[in-house]
Amino acid sequence: MSDLWWNANESGWGVTVLHQQEVVFLTFFVYGLDNRPVWYTAQGSYVSQNPDSSYVFTGTTYQVNGPWFAGTFNPVTVNARAVGNMRFTARLNTATL
């Protein structure tokens, strides 16, 4: 399931999925109401396999920000705020978030 997922009809946002055994890590690249980029991450744990052979993962979603990558790292400027829960259901080449 590791891949870059997006809707071609809604270009400009999407989610990367890293899948390893019973965990998925999601990084959302989206835009806020002010049209500025916003980052969200979520770690989902395996919950179940549905009768249609799709896999279900759930976890907490965080809005995150911090220092610019090429700048000096200061851990005090890193913020992660829980903003909700996610449910990721995937089967073959389709997924629902």
XYZ file of C-alpha atoms in Angstrom:
97
model
C 0.000 0.000 0.000
C 3.028 2.289 0.172
C 2.483 4.888 -2.502
C 1.486 8.433 -3.275
C -2.320 8.651 -3.356
C -4.266 11.534 -4.904
C -7.366 12.323 -6.901
C -6.430 13.421 -10.433
C -9.591 15.554 -10.538
C -8.397 17.487 -7.472
C -4.750 18.129 -8.287
C -2.675 19.923 -5.672
C -3.214 17.759 -2.617
C -2.769 14.136 -1.630
C -1.325 11.720 0.875
C 1.767 9.544 1.005
C 1.374 6.139 2.602
C 4.181 4.099 4.100
C 3.056 0.602 5.044
C 5.077 -1.840 7.118
C 3.431 -4.956 8.545
C 0.580 -3.781 10.811
C 1.311 -0.036 10.692
C 0.712 2.692 8.115
C 2.216 6.175 8.352
C 0.411 8.886 6.400
C 1.685 12.331 5.426
C -0.955 14.659 4.018
C 0.018 17.553 1.776
C -2.957 19.886 1.652
C -3.848 23.569 1.662
C -5.640 25.455 4.419
C -8.487 27.931 4.104
C -5.863 30.670 3.572
C -4.416 28.727 0.559
C -1.163 28.102 2.430
C 0.319 24.594 2.743
C -0.572 22.638 5.877
C 1.020 19.359 6.997
C -0.790 16.541 8.731
C 0.537 13.142 9.761
C -1.104 10.031 11.139
C 0.067 6.643 12.278
C -2.541 3.955 11.816
C -2.575 0.545 13.400
C -4.110 -2.504 11.724
C -7.661 -3.091 12.954
C -9.185 -5.745 10.724
C -9.612 -7.255 7.300
C -13.074 -6.753 5.806
C -14.979 -9.505 3.974
C -14.073 -7.795 0.648
C -10.350 -8.359 1.483
C -9.730 -4.680 2.272
C -7.496 -3.806 5.207
C -8.513 -1.263 7.858
C -6.110 0.929 9.857
C -7.054 3.622 12.396
C -5.105 6.222 14.362
C -4.761 9.820 15.516
C -4.138 12.632 13.015
C -1.781 15.485 13.934
C -1.251 18.922 12.450
C 2.501 19.470 12.482
C 4.971 22.271 11.841
C 8.571 23.059 12.621
C 11.757 24.635 11.314
C 12.692 24.725 7.664
C 14.537 21.551 6.609
C 17.786 23.225 5.582
C 17.904 25.515 8.611
C 19.248 24.921 12.079
C 17.142 22.340 13.890
C 15.594 23.553 17.132
C 13.283 20.978 18.756
C 11.480 23.730 20.675
C 9.984 24.958 17.372
C 8.440 21.577 16.510
C 4.714 21.362 17.171
C 2.338 18.419 16.799
C -1.304 18.974 17.717
C -3.890 16.176 17.656
C -6.712 17.285 15.340
C -8.772 14.138 14.836
C -8.807 10.489 13.934
C -8.241 8.720 10.643
C -9.524 5.481 9.176
C -7.635 4.142 6.168
C -9.217 1.276 4.237
C -7.253 -0.143 1.301
C -7.796 -2.885 -1.242
C -5.611 -3.414 -4.323
C -5.451 -0.030 -6.122
C -8.217 1.712 -4.186
C -8.358 3.321 -0.779
C -10.772 5.276 1.375
C -9.580 7.771 3.951
